[in-house]
Amino acid sequence: METKDAIKINEIFFSIQGESSWVGYPTVFIRTSGCHLRCTYCDTKYAYHEGGVMSVEDIIAKVKTFPANYVCLTGGEPLLQQQSIPLMKQLCDLGYNVSLETSGDKSCADVDARVKKIIDVKTPDSGEPQAFDPSNLQFADSLTEFKFVICSEKDFEWAENFAKQKELFKKSNVLYSPSFKTVQERWLAEKILSTNSGARLQLQLHKYIWSPDTRGV
Ligand code: SF4
C-alpha cells in the first residue's frame, strides 16, 4: 500500500468538522486509504481500498489550497501508514490545528504531542470489541478525546463501565455518538442525562448538514 515517502490517500476535501470538540470548524480532511477493522456501522467502506499514492509534500501542498486553520487526518485508519506521523508533525509545524481520528487499536506513541487525538473505543456491538490498544490510555489528558459509538443499551452500559474503570471521565473528553439510524439521538441524550457520568453527546453534524447519502466524514 505504502511507498517509503508516500501515503495512500482516499480523498482530501474541505468541509465542516462534524465531530469532536472542534465540531463546526471549517476543516481540511485528509482521508487515508485502508482499514484492517470492519465495524458494523462503518460509513467509509469506500476508503478500504480506493485511493492513490501521494507524497507528504503533495498532500501539504493540497491542504494549503484551502483557507483552513484546522486539519483532520482520518480514514480508514491513518496509523496503518508510517508517513502519517511526519505528515502530522509537519502540519503542526506549519501552524495548523491538527486532529487525528483513529480506531484505537494502533499505538499513538509516535503521534506529535500537539495533535488532538480522537481515539475510538470499540464497543461490543461495533463487532470489533477486541480492537482497543490499552497502551493508548496513557494519552488520557485534556487534549485527548475518547469516542464510543453507541449501538444499543448494552453498548451504553459497557461504555460507562469502561470509562469509569479507566478514569477517562476525570482525565479526558468522553464522547458518546449514536450509531446513525441505529439508535435515536434522543434516547442517547436521555441515557446521558440519567447517569450524568461526564460523557458528552456527539452527533455527527455533517450528516445533518449534508444529505445522509453524502459520503460522511
Ligand atoms: S475503524 Fe473506522 S474506517 Fe475502520 S471499519 Fe471501523 S468505522 Fe470503518
XYZ file of N, CA and C and ligand atoms in Angstrom:
659
model
N 0.830 -1.205 0.000
C 0.000 0.000 0.000
C 0.863 1.253 0.000
N 1.927 1.221 0.779
C 2.667 2.456 1.036
C 4.050 2.402 0.405
N 4.431 3.466 -0.238
C 5.820 3.580 -0.641
C 6.538 4.342 0.462
N 7.878 4.402 0.386
C 8.661 4.882 1.511
C 8.276 6.284 1.985
N 8.047 7.177 1.048
C 7.797 8.568 1.421
C 6.392 9.020 1.093
N 5.489 8.094 0.945
C 4.159 8.476 0.476
C 3.068 7.788 1.281
N 1.870 8.269 1.081
C 0.711 7.725 1.778
C -0.371 7.453 0.744
N -1.086 6.361 0.912
C -2.233 6.121 0.047
C -3.416 6.912 0.597
N -3.898 7.816 -0.237
C -4.934 8.760 0.175
C -6.233 8.460 -0.557
N -7.325 8.445 0.182
C -8.633 8.236 -0.433
C -9.210 9.549 -0.962
N -9.129 10.606 -0.128
C -9.659 11.908 -0.555
C -9.142 12.996 0.364
N -9.067 14.205 -0.181
C -8.743 15.410 0.597
C -9.812 16.437 0.248
N -10.489 16.949 1.271
C -11.579 17.874 0.982
C -11.773 18.837 2.142
N -12.483 19.910 1.866
C -12.714 20.997 2.830
C -14.185 20.966 3.229
N -14.442 20.863 4.540
C -15.832 20.781 4.982
C -15.921 21.259 6.434
N -17.115 21.107 6.985
C -17.333 21.451 8.390
C -17.004 20.231 9.246
N -16.203 20.455 10.274
C -15.917 19.349 11.194
C -17.219 18.918 11.873
N -17.546 17.642 11.739
C -18.808 17.165 12.280
C -18.706 16.509 13.635
N -17.464 16.289 14.117
C -17.304 15.541 15.357
C -16.245 16.202 16.233
N -16.147 15.684 17.442
C -15.138 16.104 18.420
C -15.466 17.486 18.999
N -14.615 17.965 19.914
C -14.845 19.286 20.493
C -14.497 20.395 19.507
N -13.967 20.041 18.372
C -13.734 21.020 17.309
C -14.872 21.027 16.301
N -16.002 20.466 16.675
C -17.160 20.420 15.788
C -17.519 21.838 15.323
N -17.828 21.937 14.051
C -18.260 23.211 13.485
C -17.173 24.004 12.800
N -15.914 23.721 13.095
C -14.837 24.487 12.462
C -14.629 24.044 11.008
N -14.478 25.011 10.109
C -14.064 24.641 8.743
C -12.726 23.898 8.802
N -12.666 22.774 8.153
C -11.540 21.847 8.341
C -11.182 21.168 7.019
N -9.908 20.998 6.801
C -9.463 20.148 5.687
C -9.354 18.717 6.203
N -10.021 17.813 5.530
C -9.960 16.399 5.892
C -9.033 15.671 4.927
N -8.103 14.954 5.513
C -7.220 14.073 4.744
C -7.616 12.654 5.110
N -8.230 11.973 4.154
C -8.686 10.608 4.445
C -7.716 9.603 3.826
N -7.088 8.820 4.692
C -6.177 7.797 4.200
C -6.965 6.566 3.755
N -6.357 5.791 2.912
C -6.971 4.537 2.445
C -6.541 3.384 3.350
N -7.455 2.448 3.483
C -7.121 1.211 4.174
C -7.579 1.180 5.611
N -8.238 0.096 5.972
C -8.557 -0.164 7.372
C -8.597 -1.677 7.552
N -8.049 -2.121 8.646
C -7.984 -3.555 8.934
C -9.180 -4.013 9.756
N -10.006 -3.071 10.245
C -11.198 -3.432 11.009
C -12.419 -3.437 10.081
N -13.509 -3.963 10.586
C -14.764 -3.995 9.823
C -15.922 -3.738 10.783
N -16.011 -2.504 11.236
C -17.072 -2.144 12.182
C -18.446 -2.299 11.510
N -19.410 -2.719 12.296
C -20.737 -2.972 11.732
C -21.357 -1.708 11.132
N -21.018 -0.545 11.710
C -21.654 0.713 11.304
C -20.779 1.548 10.366
N -19.710 0.969 9.869
C -18.744 1.761 9.100
C -19.423 2.515 7.951
N -19.174 3.817 7.894
C -19.745 4.632 6.818
C -18.674 5.091 5.822
N -17.500 4.498 5.925
C -16.434 4.864 4.985
C -15.830 3.614 4.350
N -16.705 2.699 4.001
C -16.215 1.464 3.374
C -15.468 1.760 2.079
N -15.848 2.852 1.433
C -15.178 3.213 0.169
C -13.694 3.513 0.384
N -13.308 3.721 1.660
C -11.895 4.012 1.949
C -11.081 2.749 2.231
N -11.727 1.594 2.211
C -10.972 0.362 2.489
C -9.879 0.139 1.442
N -10.215 0.442 0.183
C -9.263 0.125 -0.885
C -9.035 1.284 -1.859
N -10.058 2.127 -2.079
C -9.931 3.169 -3.105
C -8.902 4.213 -2.696
N -8.183 4.724 -3.667
C -7.268 5.826 -3.379
C -6.032 5.776 -4.251
N -5.237 6.826 -4.103
C -3.994 6.921 -4.864
C -2.863 7.368 -3.957
N -1.646 7.048 -4.341
C -0.475 7.356 -3.518
C -0.058 8.813 -3.746
N 0.185 9.508 -2.638
C 0.654 10.900 -2.695
C 1.844 11.059 -1.753
N 2.758 11.929 -2.117
C 3.860 12.240 -1.213
C 3.352 13.172 -0.118
N 4.073 13.191 0.999
C 3.715 14.113 2.082
C 3.751 15.549 1.566
N 4.738 15.840 0.754
C 4.875 17.186 0.184
C 3.641 17.572 -0.639
N 3.165 16.656 -1.459
C 1.994 16.949 -2.298
C 0.720 17.062 -1.463
N 0.635 16.270 -0.406
C -0.547 16.379 0.477
C -0.580 17.760 1.121
N 0.559 18.199 1.612
C 0.604 19.514 2.266
C 0.318 20.626 1.255
N 0.815 20.476 0.054
C 0.528 21.487 -0.983
C -0.971 21.560 -1.244
N -1.632 20.407 -1.247
C -3.085 20.380 -1.451
C -3.816 21.036 -0.278
N -3.365 20.732 0.939
C -4.000 21.322 2.123
C -3.923 22.846 2.050
N -2.794 23.355 1.580
C -2.587 24.810 1.534
C -3.512 25.510 0.540
N -4.141 24.749 -0.336
C -5.045 25.386 -1.309
C -6.377 25.773 -0.672
N -6.619 25.289 0.555
C -7.889 25.589 1.231
C -7.669 26.649 2.319
N -8.648 27.536 2.554
C -8.498 28.589 3.566
C -8.832 28.074 4.965
N -8.049 27.116 5.453
C -8.402 26.442 6.709
C -7.322 26.614 7.763
N -7.734 26.625 9.013
C -6.807 26.591 10.146
C -6.773 25.213 10.807
N -7.752 24.399 10.453
C -7.874 23.075 11.075
C -7.680 21.993 10.008
N -6.948 20.954 10.401
C -6.746 19.814 9.512
C -7.022 18.551 10.320
N -7.783 17.643 9.729
C -8.107 16.378 10.398
C -7.620 15.213 9.548
N -6.792 14.389 10.154
C -6.342 13.165 9.489
C -7.275 12.046 9.924
N -7.926 11.434 8.942
C -8.924 10.426 9.252
C -8.785 9.266 8.269
N -9.716 8.328 8.337
C -9.566 7.184 7.447
C -10.915 6.571 7.140
N -10.822 5.252 6.939
C -9.700 4.326 7.101
C -9.009 4.476 8.471
N -7.816 3.936 8.509
C -7.021 4.045 9.730
C -5.681 4.694 9.380
N -5.515 5.972 9.743
C -4.296 6.692 9.359
C -3.017 6.073 9.906
N -3.084 5.461 11.082
C -1.850 4.964 11.704
C -1.356 3.650 11.088
N -2.086 3.128 10.104
C -1.557 1.976 9.372
C -0.398 2.378 8.471
N -0.270 3.673 8.196
C 0.746 4.141 7.261
C 1.745 5.031 8.001
N 2.997 4.616 7.968
C 4.019 5.281 8.787
C 4.171 6.760 8.472
N 3.950 7.140 7.238
C 4.163 8.539 6.870
C 3.088 9.474 7.442
N 2.060 8.896 8.034
C 1.083 9.755 8.724
C 1.748 10.515 9.874
N 2.759 9.912 10.480
C 3.417 10.535 11.630
C 4.152 11.819 11.215
N 5.067 11.760 10.240
C 5.709 13.014 9.821
C 4.731 13.993 9.180
N 3.695 13.492 8.527
C 2.700 14.415 7.956
C 2.069 15.259 9.053
N 1.640 14.631 10.146
C 1.013 15.393 11.234
C 2.003 16.377 11.854
N 3.244 15.950 12.024
C 4.251 16.847 12.596
C 4.449 18.075 11.712
N 4.568 17.842 10.420
C 4.804 18.973 9.515
C 3.613 19.929 9.492
N 2.411 19.379 9.570
C 1.220 20.239 9.609
C 1.208 21.078 10.890
N 1.590 20.472 12.011
C 1.687 21.228 13.269
C 2.747 22.323 13.141
N 3.890 21.982 12.564
C 4.966 22.962 12.400
C 4.508 24.159 11.562
N 3.595 23.899 10.627
C 3.082 24.979 9.772
C 2.020 25.821 10.480
N 1.649 25.423 11.687
C 0.713 26.220 12.471
C -0.726 25.769 12.413
N -0.978 24.662 11.744
C -2.352 24.159 11.701
C -2.738 23.515 13.036
N -4.026 23.612 13.362
C -4.602 22.825 14.450
C -4.927 21.455 13.871
N -4.221 20.455 14.337
C -4.305 19.136 13.702
C -5.003 18.152 14.642
N -5.934 17.390 14.083
C -6.558 16.314 14.847
C -6.390 14.998 14.093
N -6.437 13.930 14.869
C -6.299 12.577 14.330
C -7.490 11.763 14.792
N -8.178 11.140 13.849
C -9.239 10.197 14.197
C -8.707 8.800 13.964
N -8.643 8.017 15.045
C -8.050 6.683 14.938
C -8.946 5.652 15.600
N -8.863 4.433 15.116
C -9.736 3.362 15.598
C -9.374 2.891 16.994
N -8.226 3.302 17.501
C -7.849 2.971 18.874
C -7.052 1.703 19.025
N -6.854 0.972 17.948
C -6.106 -0.279 18.102
C -4.671 -0.172 17.595
N -4.259 1.050 17.244
C -2.856 1.304 16.915
C -2.300 2.277 17.940
N -1.082 2.034 18.373
C -0.497 2.910 19.376
C -0.335 4.333 18.842
N -0.658 5.289 19.691
C -0.478 6.701 19.340
C 0.856 7.242 19.854
N 1.762 6.343 20.237
C 3.001 6.765 20.892
C 3.836 7.721 20.052
N 3.801 7.553 18.737
C 4.651 8.387 17.886
C 3.947 9.641 17.363
N 2.697 9.814 17.741
C 1.941 10.974 17.249
C 2.422 12.236 17.964
N 2.633 13.296 17.207
C 3.094 14.555 17.774
C 2.176 14.992 18.927
N 2.790 15.463 20.003
C 2.019 15.820 21.203
C 1.053 16.971 20.957
N 1.275 17.745 19.895
C 0.379 18.881 19.606
C -0.916 18.442 18.931
N -0.968 17.210 18.482
C -2.145 16.712 17.745
C -3.256 16.340 18.722
N -4.471 16.797 18.422
C -5.630 16.342 19.205
C -5.976 14.930 18.756
N -5.864 13.995 19.675
C -6.138 12.592 19.342
C -7.596 12.261 19.684
N -8.316 11.788 18.709
C -9.688 11.321 18.939
C -9.636 9.811 18.758
N -9.651 9.131 19.899
C -9.373 7.691 19.915
C -10.675 6.929 20.132
N -11.034 6.098 19.167
C -12.221 5.260 19.321
C -11.976 4.178 20.363
N -13.014 3.888 21.121
C -13.022 2.671 21.932
C -14.174 1.842 21.377
N -13.849 0.763 20.704
C -14.873 -0.025 20.006
C -15.713 -0.817 21.004
N -17.013 -0.624 20.909
C -17.962 -1.269 21.818
C -18.286 -2.685 21.331
N -18.965 -3.479 22.151
C -19.304 -4.844 21.703
C -20.072 -4.887 20.389
N -21.048 -3.984 20.221
C -21.869 -4.050 19.010
C -21.198 -3.435 17.785
N -20.005 -2.921 17.962
C -19.227 -2.481 16.784
C -18.784 -3.680 15.970
N -18.722 -4.848 16.655
C -18.167 -6.031 16.010
C -16.664 -6.154 16.156
N -16.041 -5.131 16.755
C -14.582 -5.134 16.909
C -14.172 -4.802 18.350
N -14.823 -5.426 19.350
C -14.569 -5.002 20.738
C -13.175 -5.327 21.241
N -12.484 -6.202 20.535
C -11.127 -6.571 20.950
C -10.089 -5.569 20.473
N -10.520 -4.564 19.723
C -9.558 -3.746 18.977
C -8.737 -2.788 19.842
N -9.266 -2.333 20.945
C -8.612 -1.231 21.665
C -7.239 -1.623 22.191
N -6.258 -0.767 21.938
C -4.905 -0.953 22.460
C -4.809 -0.232 23.803
N -4.696 -0.970 24.905
C -4.704 -0.333 26.235
C -3.565 0.662 26.434
N -2.509 0.534 25.643
C -1.401 1.493 25.803
C -1.852 2.911 25.471
N -2.948 3.042 24.725
C -3.428 4.388 24.385
C -4.063 5.110 25.571
N -4.302 4.368 26.660
C -4.840 5.027 27.854
C -3.849 6.021 28.448
N -2.562 5.842 28.141
C -1.566 6.777 28.672
C -1.763 8.192 28.117
N -2.518 8.310 27.017
C -2.715 9.634 26.419
C -3.985 10.311 26.930
N -4.561 9.747 27.989
C -5.764 10.352 28.563
C -5.386 11.670 29.230
N -5.661 12.751 28.532
C -5.424 14.090 29.075
C -6.447 15.041 28.458
N -6.304 16.309 28.765
C -7.343 17.254 28.345
C -7.384 17.462 26.831
N -6.306 17.107 26.126
C -6.307 17.274 24.667
C -6.922 16.065 23.956
N -6.938 14.933 24.640
C -7.381 13.688 24.002
C -8.877 13.472 24.216
N -9.516 12.894 23.182
C -10.933 12.587 23.289
C -11.121 11.097 22.993
N -11.881 10.443 23.865
C -12.188 9.032 23.657
C -13.629 8.937 23.176
N -13.805 8.308 22.037
C -15.122 8.268 21.391
C -15.692 6.853 21.409
N -16.929 6.753 21.867
C -17.651 5.477 21.863
C -18.854 5.640 20.936
N -18.937 4.833 19.911
C -20.145 4.804 19.084
C -21.104 3.812 19.737
N -22.261 4.326 20.136
C -23.217 3.530 20.913
C -24.277 2.962 19.976
N -24.399 1.626 19.970
C -25.352 0.949 19.090
C -26.545 0.369 19.846
N -26.482 0.343 21.183
C -27.521 -0.359 21.950
C -27.393 0.006 23.429
N -28.384 -0.424 24.197
C -28.326 -0.277 25.658
C -27.081 -0.983 26.210
N -26.796 -2.164 25.687
C -25.613 -2.914 26.141
C -24.343 -2.112 25.897
N -24.256 -1.481 24.748
C -23.079 -0.658 24.448
C -22.957 0.507 25.429
N -24.105 1.135 25.741
C -24.071 2.266 26.666
C -23.524 1.834 28.015
N -24.035 0.735 28.547
C -23.575 0.249 29.851
C -22.090 -0.113 29.784
N -21.696 -0.729 28.706
C -20.293 -1.130 28.534
C -19.390 0.115 28.513
N -19.813 1.129 27.784
C -19.014 2.362 27.684
C -18.903 3.045 29.041
N -20.013 3.095 29.772
C -19.991 3.713 31.104
C -18.998 2.983 32.011
N -19.052 1.660 31.997
C -18.150 0.888 32.855
C -16.696 1.081 32.448
N -16.445 1.063 31.152
C -15.069 1.213 30.672
C -14.517 2.580 31.077
N -15.280 3.609 30.803
C -14.789 4.969 31.074
C -14.599 5.215 32.569
N -15.473 4.618 33.371
C -15.303 4.763 34.835
C -14.076 4.005 35.311
N -13.949 2.769 34.885
C -12.817 1.940 35.345
C -11.484 2.556 34.951
N -11.425 3.154 33.789
C -10.160 3.735 33.300
C -10.022 5.216 33.672
N -10.978 5.727 34.411
C -10.977 7.122 34.880
C -10.907 8.131 33.734
N -11.537 7.755 32.628
C -11.498 8.652 31.466
C -12.318 9.910 31.688
N -13.401 9.799 32.456
C -14.232 10.977 32.694
C -13.444 12.076 33.409
N -12.500 11.662 34.256
C -11.717 12.648 35.017
C -10.618 13.276 34.175
N -10.093 12.518 33.233
C -8.867 12.939 32.549
C -9.094 13.536 31.167
N -10.144 13.101 30.486
C -10.283 13.421 29.061
C -11.723 13.768 28.728
N -11.922 14.226 27.499
C -13.265 14.321 26.960
C -13.722 12.921 26.576
N -14.924 12.575 27.003
C -15.522 11.290 26.622
C -16.756 11.596 25.780
N -16.755 11.084 24.567
C -17.817 11.383 23.618
C -18.635 10.127 23.340
N -19.947 10.236 23.452
C -20.840 9.152 23.057
C -21.557 9.594 21.784
N -21.435 8.782 20.769
C -22.044 9.108 19.486
C -23.067 8.038 19.134
N -24.317 8.415 18.867
C -25.298 7.382 18.498
C -24.980 6.815 17.122
N -24.989 5.506 17.030
C -24.779 4.887 15.721
C -25.910 5.342 14.805
N -25.544 5.975 13.724
C -26.501 6.678 12.859
C -27.570 5.729 12.343
N -28.832 6.104 12.603
C -30.003 5.337 12.167
C -30.122 3.968 12.854
N -29.338 3.758 13.930
C -29.457 2.515 14.700
C -30.097 2.796 16.046
N -29.610 3.843 16.719
C -30.271 4.296 17.945
C -30.639 5.766 17.769
N -31.682 6.179 18.469
C -32.145 7.555 18.334
C -31.298 8.504 19.177
N -31.072 9.679 18.630
C -30.294 10.691 19.322
C -30.932 11.019 20.675
N -32.250 11.130 20.669
C -32.948 11.495 21.907
C -32.784 10.411 22.979
N -32.870 9.169 22.553
C -32.668 8.062 23.513
C -31.299 8.187 24.176
N -30.251 8.426 23.370
C -28.909 8.524 23.949
C -28.778 9.769 24.821
N -29.405 10.856 24.401
C -29.378 12.069 25.225
C -29.980 11.787 26.598
N -31.098 11.071 26.600
C -31.753 10.764 27.878
C -30.910 9.813 28.728
N -30.237 8.881 28.097
C -29.348 7.989 28.844
C -28.201 8.768 29.493
N -27.634 9.700 28.746
C -26.538 10.506 29.289
C -27.036 11.353 30.460
N -28.232 11.900 30.316
C -28.800 12.685 31.419
C -29.064 11.819 32.644
N -29.457 10.566 32.407
C -29.844 9.705 33.529
C -28.651 9.323 34.399
N -27.465 9.283 33.814
C -26.289 8.904 34.607
C -25.403 10.106 34.913
N -25.352 11.042 33.961
C -24.524 12.254 34.103
C -23.121 11.894 34.598
N -22.525 10.936 33.946
C -21.211 10.451 34.365
C -20.067 11.352 33.926
N -20.347 12.182 32.933
C -19.285 13.048 32.406
C -19.133 12.946 30.907
N -19.923 12.061 30.284
C -19.848 11.920 28.830
C -20.575 13.070 28.144
N -20.137 13.372 26.941
C -20.784 14.393 26.114
C -21.452 13.713 24.925
N -22.652 14.190 24.611
C -23.342 13.686 23.421
C -22.685 14.274 22.185
N -22.354 13.420 21.248
C -21.789 13.892 19.993
C -22.636 13.405 18.838
N -23.216 14.326 18.119
C -23.931 13.974 16.898
C -22.979 14.194 15.732
N -23.156 13.436 14.704
C -22.296 13.622 13.525
C -22.900 14.750 12.694
N -22.477 15.965 13.013
C -23.097 17.171 12.469
C -23.162 17.156 10.942
N -22.122 16.630 10.328
C -22.072 16.649 8.865
C -23.234 15.870 8.243
N -23.748 14.871 8.988
C -24.835 14.069 8.434
C -26.170 14.800 8.516
N -26.206 15.845 9.309
C -27.419 16.651 9.400
C -27.360 17.839 8.434
N -26.138 18.245 8.085
C -25.982 19.365 7.152
C -26.153 18.896 5.713
N -25.413 17.831 5.399
C -25.427 17.324 4.031
C -26.413 16.166 3.956
N -26.719 15.721 2.795
C -27.592 14.566 2.648
C -27.002 13.371 3.364
N -27.830 12.598 4.078
C -27.312 11.380 4.724
C -26.659 10.436 3.728
N -27.005 10.577 2.461
C -26.412 9.694 1.462
C -25.060 10.217 0.966
N -24.765 11.491 1.370
C -23.464 12.030 1.005
C -22.401 11.294 1.775
N -21.255 11.147 1.196
C -20.166 10.479 1.912
C -19.893 11.200 3.202
N -19.877 10.461 4.292
C -19.652 11.059 5.606
C -18.195 11.223 5.905
N -17.917 11.880 7.038
C -16.534 12.063 7.482
C -16.194 11.001 8.477
S -12.232 1.704 12.183
Fe -13.360 3.316 11.084
S -12.840 3.007 8.902
Fe -12.258 1.126 10.005
S -14.053 -0.234 9.788
Fe -14.251 0.863 11.749
S -15.522 2.673 11.257
Fe -14.726 1.849 9.289
